[in-house]
Amino acid sequence: MQIKEFQNMMRRLYFHRDSERGTDGTLDWLVEEVEELREALKGDDIKAIENEFADVFAWLASLANIVNIDLEKAALQKYDNKCPKCGLSPCDCPF
Amino acid sequence: MQIKEFQNMMRRLYFHRDSERGTDGTLDWLVEEVEELREALKGDDIKAIENEFADVFAWLASLANIVNIDLEKAALQKYDNKCPKCGLSPCDCPF
């Protein structure tokens, strides 16, 4: 699936509620989901780990919808098959 | 770009260094990037906001590479055009 399609799917599913919750509230949920991912990664339940990766990605896409950012465009502007710091692919920079 | 292609691009660019840093170190960077996104969202510099969205997505993909999770597969397993809680699209559940 295209990154853009996933973001659009999140918009169809959740935009109304996401926009009511607002930017700060959605950011707080994103942070919470990263912490849930950290907890899942302490165990070895692959399904739980996959679910938490899915949730972090979903909340990131939701947040992008609220603030009207195209996640795919943003990602490719910065990471177009090369490191944005050293310009090389694969990256061999010291950063 | 497909979600899977973006994850593979991150692998080509950064896998060697990501795997040396390890899961905890990469998670810490992901949290740091979410906080940088929060700071960027307090301003109105669209380019800076796009860059921070790109970074959070990039670090999430890097973390998935380290722990051998297919981010696209994980996302579609949980969010296949319907809310995983209520099963509806668009979501109308109270959660």
mmCIF file of C-alpha atoms in Angstrom:
data_model
loop_
_atom_site.group_PDB
_atom_site.id
_atom_site.type_symbol
_atom_site.label_atom_id
_atom_site.label_comp_id
_atom_site.label_asym_id
_atom_site.label_seq_id
_atom_site.Cartn_x
_atom_site.Cartn_y
_atom_site.Cartn_z
ATOM 1 C CA MET A 1 0.000 0.000 0.000
ATOM 2 C CA GLN A 2 1.164 3.506 -0.778
ATOM 3 C CA ILE A 3 2.001 5.731 2.212
ATOM 4 C CA LYS A 4 -0.517 8.232 0.846
ATOM 5 C CA GLU A 5 -3.243 5.554 0.656
ATOM 6 C CA PHE A 6 -2.672 4.606 4.293
ATOM 7 C CA GLN A 7 -2.918 8.251 5.349
ATOM 8 C CA ASN A 8 -6.146 8.610 3.328
ATOM 9 C CA MET A 9 -7.539 5.475 4.947
ATOM 10 C CA MET A 10 -6.847 6.981 8.382
ATOM 11 C CA ARG A 11 -8.640 10.145 7.240
ATOM 12 C CA ARG A 12 -11.721 8.184 6.173
ATOM 13 C CA LEU A 13 -11.774 6.213 9.406
ATOM 14 C CA TYR A 14 -10.887 8.826 11.993
ATOM 15 C CA PHE A 15 -10.635 12.391 10.691
ATOM 16 C CA HIS A 16 -13.791 13.652 12.348
ATOM 17 C CA ARG A 17 -12.757 12.468 15.805
ATOM 18 C CA ASP A 18 -9.080 13.290 15.280
ATOM 19 C CA SER A 19 -9.858 16.886 14.366
ATOM 20 C CA GLU A 20 -12.144 17.267 17.393
ATOM 21 C CA ARG A 21 -9.371 15.932 19.669
ATOM 22 C CA GLY A 22 -6.918 18.409 18.165
ATOM 23 C CA THR A 23 -3.180 18.521 17.631
ATOM 24 C CA ASP A 24 -1.991 18.391 21.258
ATOM 25 C CA GLY A 25 -4.341 15.573 22.225
ATOM 26 C CA THR A 26 -3.338 13.529 19.196
ATOM 27 C CA LEU A 27 0.352 14.137 19.882
ATOM 28 C CA ASP A 28 -0.173 12.881 23.429
ATOM 29 C CA TRP A 29 -1.741 9.704 22.022
ATOM 30 C CA LEU A 30 1.187 9.279 19.639
ATOM 31 C CA VAL A 31 3.617 9.496 22.583
ATOM 32 C CA GLU A 32 1.485 6.997 24.500
ATOM 33 C CA GLU A 33 1.576 4.595 21.557
ATOM 34 C CA VAL A 34 5.379 4.828 21.348
ATOM 35 C CA GLU A 35 5.530 3.890 25.037
ATOM 36 C CA GLU A 36 3.195 0.933 24.381
ATOM 37 C CA LEU A 37 5.532 -0.114 21.563
ATOM 38 C CA ARG A 38 8.463 0.070 24.016
ATOM 39 C CA GLU A 39 6.594 -2.206 26.435
ATOM 40 C CA ALA A 40 5.671 -4.676 23.668
ATOM 41 C CA LEU A 41 9.311 -4.823 22.546
ATOM 42 C CA LYS A 42 10.323 -6.032 26.021
ATOM 43 C CA GLY A 43 8.398 -9.249 25.324
ATOM 44 C CA ASP A 44 8.416 -11.710 22.479
ATOM 45 C CA ASP A 45 4.777 -11.581 21.366
ATOM 46 C CA ILE A 46 5.265 -10.794 17.669
ATOM 47 C CA LYS A 47 1.570 -10.094 17.095
ATOM 48 C CA ALA A 48 1.526 -7.560 19.957
ATOM 49 C CA ILE A 49 4.671 -5.898 18.575
ATOM 50 C CA GLU A 50 3.127 -5.692 15.090
ATOM 51 C CA ASN A 51 -0.026 -4.151 16.570
ATOM 52 C CA GLU A 52 1.960 -1.472 18.372
ATOM 53 C CA PHE A 53 3.976 -0.608 15.237
ATOM 54 C CA ALA A 54 0.644 -0.325 13.390
ATOM 55 C CA ASP A 55 -0.730 1.989 16.081
ATOM 56 C CA VAL A 56 2.262 4.344 16.083
ATOM 57 C CA PHE A 57 2.091 4.595 12.296
ATOM 58 C CA ALA A 58 -1.683 5.127 12.404
ATOM 59 C CA TRP A 59 -1.458 7.933 14.965
ATOM 60 C CA LEU A 60 1.354 9.593 13.036
ATOM 61 C CA ALA A 61 -0.837 9.540 9.904
ATOM 62 C CA SER A 62 -3.803 10.878 11.906
ATOM 63 C CA LEU A 63 -1.701 13.726 13.250
ATOM 64 C CA ALA A 64 -0.521 14.520 9.716
ATOM 65 C CA ASN A 65 -4.167 14.642 8.607
ATOM 66 C CA ILE A 66 -5.070 17.116 11.346
ATOM 67 C CA VAL A 67 -2.274 19.519 10.402
ATOM 68 C CA ASN A 68 -2.719 18.938 6.659
ATOM 69 C CA ILE A 69 0.713 17.425 5.968
ATOM 70 C CA ASP A 70 1.244 14.877 3.181
ATOM 71 C CA LEU A 71 3.345 12.241 4.960
ATOM 72 C CA GLU A 72 4.532 10.571 1.742
ATOM 73 C CA LYS A 73 5.595 13.867 0.196
ATOM 74 C CA ALA A 74 7.343 14.915 3.424
ATOM 75 C CA ALA A 75 9.190 11.579 3.664
ATOM 76 C CA LEU A 76 10.377 11.627 0.066
ATOM 77 C CA GLN A 77 11.438 15.262 0.231
ATOM 78 C CA LYS A 78 13.820 14.425 3.050
ATOM 79 C CA TYR A 79 14.773 10.796 2.310
ATOM 80 C CA ASP A 80 14.918 10.308 -1.441
ATOM 81 C CA ASN A 81 17.066 7.191 -1.390
ATOM 82 C CA LYS A 82 19.938 9.092 0.143
ATOM 83 C CA CYS A 83 20.967 10.253 3.579
ATOM 84 C CA PRO A 84 19.826 13.897 4.024
ATOM 85 C CA LYS A 85 23.001 14.636 5.975
ATOM 86 C CA CYS A 86 25.764 13.168 3.805
ATOM 87 C CA GLY A 87 23.937 12.754 0.490
ATOM 88 C CA LEU A 88 25.172 9.174 0.127
ATOM 89 C CA SER A 89 23.307 5.913 -0.407
ATOM 90 C CA PRO A 90 23.965 3.810 1.545
ATOM 91 C CA CYS A 91 24.743 6.331 4.247
ATOM 92 C CA ASP A 92 28.294 6.344 5.445
ATOM 93 C CA CYS A 93 28.269 9.658 7.270
ATOM 94 C CA PRO A 94 29.425 10.039 10.881
ATOM 95 C CA PHE A 95 26.155 11.614 12.143
ATOM 96 C CA MET B 1 5.807 5.137 -2.616
ATOM 97 C CA GLN B 2 4.792 1.887 -0.968
ATOM 98 C CA ILE B 3 5.225 1.690 2.812
ATOM 99 C CA LYS B 4 7.392 -1.382 2.239
ATOM 100 C CA GLU B 5 9.614 0.481 -0.231
ATOM 101 C CA PHE B 6 10.190 3.282 2.291
ATOM 102 C CA GLN B 7 11.141 0.747 4.970
ATOM 103 C CA ASN B 8 13.521 -0.952 2.518
ATOM 104 C CA MET B 9 15.061 2.416 1.641
ATOM 105 C CA MET B 10 15.702 3.039 5.347
ATOM 106 C CA ARG B 11 17.307 -0.407 5.545
ATOM 107 C CA ARG B 12 19.662 0.376 2.653
ATOM 108 C CA LEU B 13 20.593 3.743 4.108
ATOM 109 C CA TYR B 14 20.879 3.015 7.804
ATOM 110 C CA PHE B 15 20.574 -0.644 8.775
ATOM 111 C CA HIS B 16 24.209 -1.135 9.681
ATOM 112 C CA ARG B 17 24.260 1.807 12.092
ATOM 113 C CA ASP B 18 20.722 1.185 13.337
ATOM 114 C CA SER B 19 21.509 -2.392 14.278
ATOM 115 C CA GLU B 20 24.693 -1.333 16.068
ATOM 116 C CA ARG B 21 22.718 1.260 18.067
ATOM 117 C CA GLY B 22 20.173 -1.369 19.033
ATOM 118 C CA THR B 23 16.481 -1.377 19.910
ATOM 119 C CA ASP B 24 16.559 0.777 23.066
ATOM 120 C CA GLY B 25 18.806 3.427 21.536
ATOM 121 C CA THR B 26 16.659 3.623 18.419
ATOM 122 C CA LEU B 27 13.485 3.846 20.509
ATOM 123 C CA ASP B 28 15.031 6.746 22.429
ATOM 124 C CA TRP B 29 15.718 8.511 19.121
ATOM 125 C CA LEU B 30 12.134 7.892 18.009
ATOM 126 C CA VAL B 31 10.844 9.520 21.221
ATOM 127 C CA GLU B 32 13.246 12.437 20.684
ATOM 128 C CA GLU B 33 11.936 12.897 17.135
ATOM 129 C CA VAL B 34 8.321 12.956 18.359
ATOM 130 C CA GLU B 35 9.308 15.730 20.778
ATOM 131 C CA GLU B 36 10.983 17.635 17.930
ATOM 132 C CA LEU B 37 7.758 17.249 15.949
ATOM 133 C CA ARG B 38 5.839 18.688 18.930
ATOM 134 C CA GLU B 39 8.171 21.704 18.985
ATOM 135 C CA ALA B 40 7.871 22.212 15.214
ATOM 136 C CA LEU B 41 4.063 22.108 15.463
ATOM 137 C CA LYS B 42 4.157 25.077 17.859
ATOM 138 C CA GLY B 43 5.417 27.208 14.973
ATOM 139 C CA ASP B 44 4.202 27.777 11.444
ATOM 140 C CA ASP B 45 7.256 26.702 9.442
ATOM 141 C CA ILE B 46 5.652 24.121 7.136
ATOM 142 C CA LYS B 47 8.991 22.863 5.844
ATOM 143 C CA ALA B 48 10.240 22.258 9.396
ATOM 144 C CA ILE B 49 7.001 20.436 10.257
ATOM 145 C CA GLU B 50 7.307 18.260 7.135
ATOM 146 C CA ASN B 51 10.909 17.439 8.064
ATOM 147 C CA GLU B 52 9.913 16.339 11.556
ATOM 148 C CA PHE B 53 7.074 14.145 10.243
ATOM 149 C CA ALA B 54 9.607 12.590 7.853
ATOM 150 C CA ASP B 55 12.019 11.951 10.726
ATOM 151 C CA VAL B 56 9.456 10.261 12.971
ATOM 152 C CA PHE B 57 8.379 8.019 10.093
ATOM 153 C CA ALA B 58 12.014 7.256 9.213
ATOM 154 C CA TRP B 59 12.930 6.286 12.780
ATOM 155 C CA LEU B 60 9.814 4.135 13.087
ATOM 156 C CA ALA B 61 10.828 2.303 9.902
ATOM 157 C CA SER B 62 14.407 1.939 11.183
ATOM 158 C CA LEU B 63 13.156 0.463 14.449
ATOM 159 C CA ALA B 64 10.957 -1.959 12.502
ATOM 160 C CA ASN B 65 14.014 -3.016 10.495
ATOM 161 C CA ILE B 66 16.017 -3.729 13.647
ATOM 162 C CA VAL B 67 13.338 -5.969 15.115
ATOM 163 C CA ASN B 68 12.442 -7.518 11.757
ATOM 164 C CA ILE B 69 8.837 -6.278 11.544
ATOM 165 C CA ASP B 70 7.167 -5.564 8.187
ATOM 166 C CA LEU B 71 5.529 -2.187 8.875
ATOM 167 C CA GLU B 72 3.175 -2.383 5.872
ATOM 168 C CA LYS B 73 1.990 -5.867 6.772
ATOM 169 C CA ALA B 74 1.528 -4.861 10.421
ATOM 170 C CA ALA B 75 -0.449 -1.737 9.453
ATOM 171 C CA LEU B 76 -2.769 -3.580 7.061
ATOM 172 C CA GLN B 77 -3.343 -6.435 9.487
ATOM 173 C CA LYS B 78 -4.717 -3.999 12.031
ATOM 174 C CA TYR B 79 -6.221 -1.245 9.830
ATOM 175 C CA ASP B 80 -7.634 -2.811 6.706
ATOM 176 C CA ASN B 81 -9.958 0.055 5.804
ATOM 177 C CA LYS B 82 -11.938 -0.448 8.958
ATOM 178 C CA CYS B 83 -11.642 0.488 12.609
ATOM 179 C CA PRO B 84 -10.056 -2.440 14.511
ATOM 180 C CA LYS B 85 -12.324 -1.721 17.473
ATOM 181 C CA CYS B 86 -15.785 -1.379 15.919
ATOM 182 C CA GLY B 87 -15.213 -2.965 12.502
ATOM 183 C CA LEU B 88 -16.849 -0.022 10.726
ATOM 184 C CA SER B 89 -15.587 2.240 7.968
ATOM 185 C CA PRO B 90 -15.776 5.111 8.589
ATOM 186 C CA CYS B 91 -15.347 4.496 12.273
ATOM 187 C CA ASP B 92 -18.302 5.476 14.404
ATOM 188 C CA CYS B 93 -17.345 3.664 17.568
ATOM 189 C CA PRO B 94 -17.212 5.361 20.987
ATOM 190 C CA PHE B 95 -13.574 4.402 21.720
#
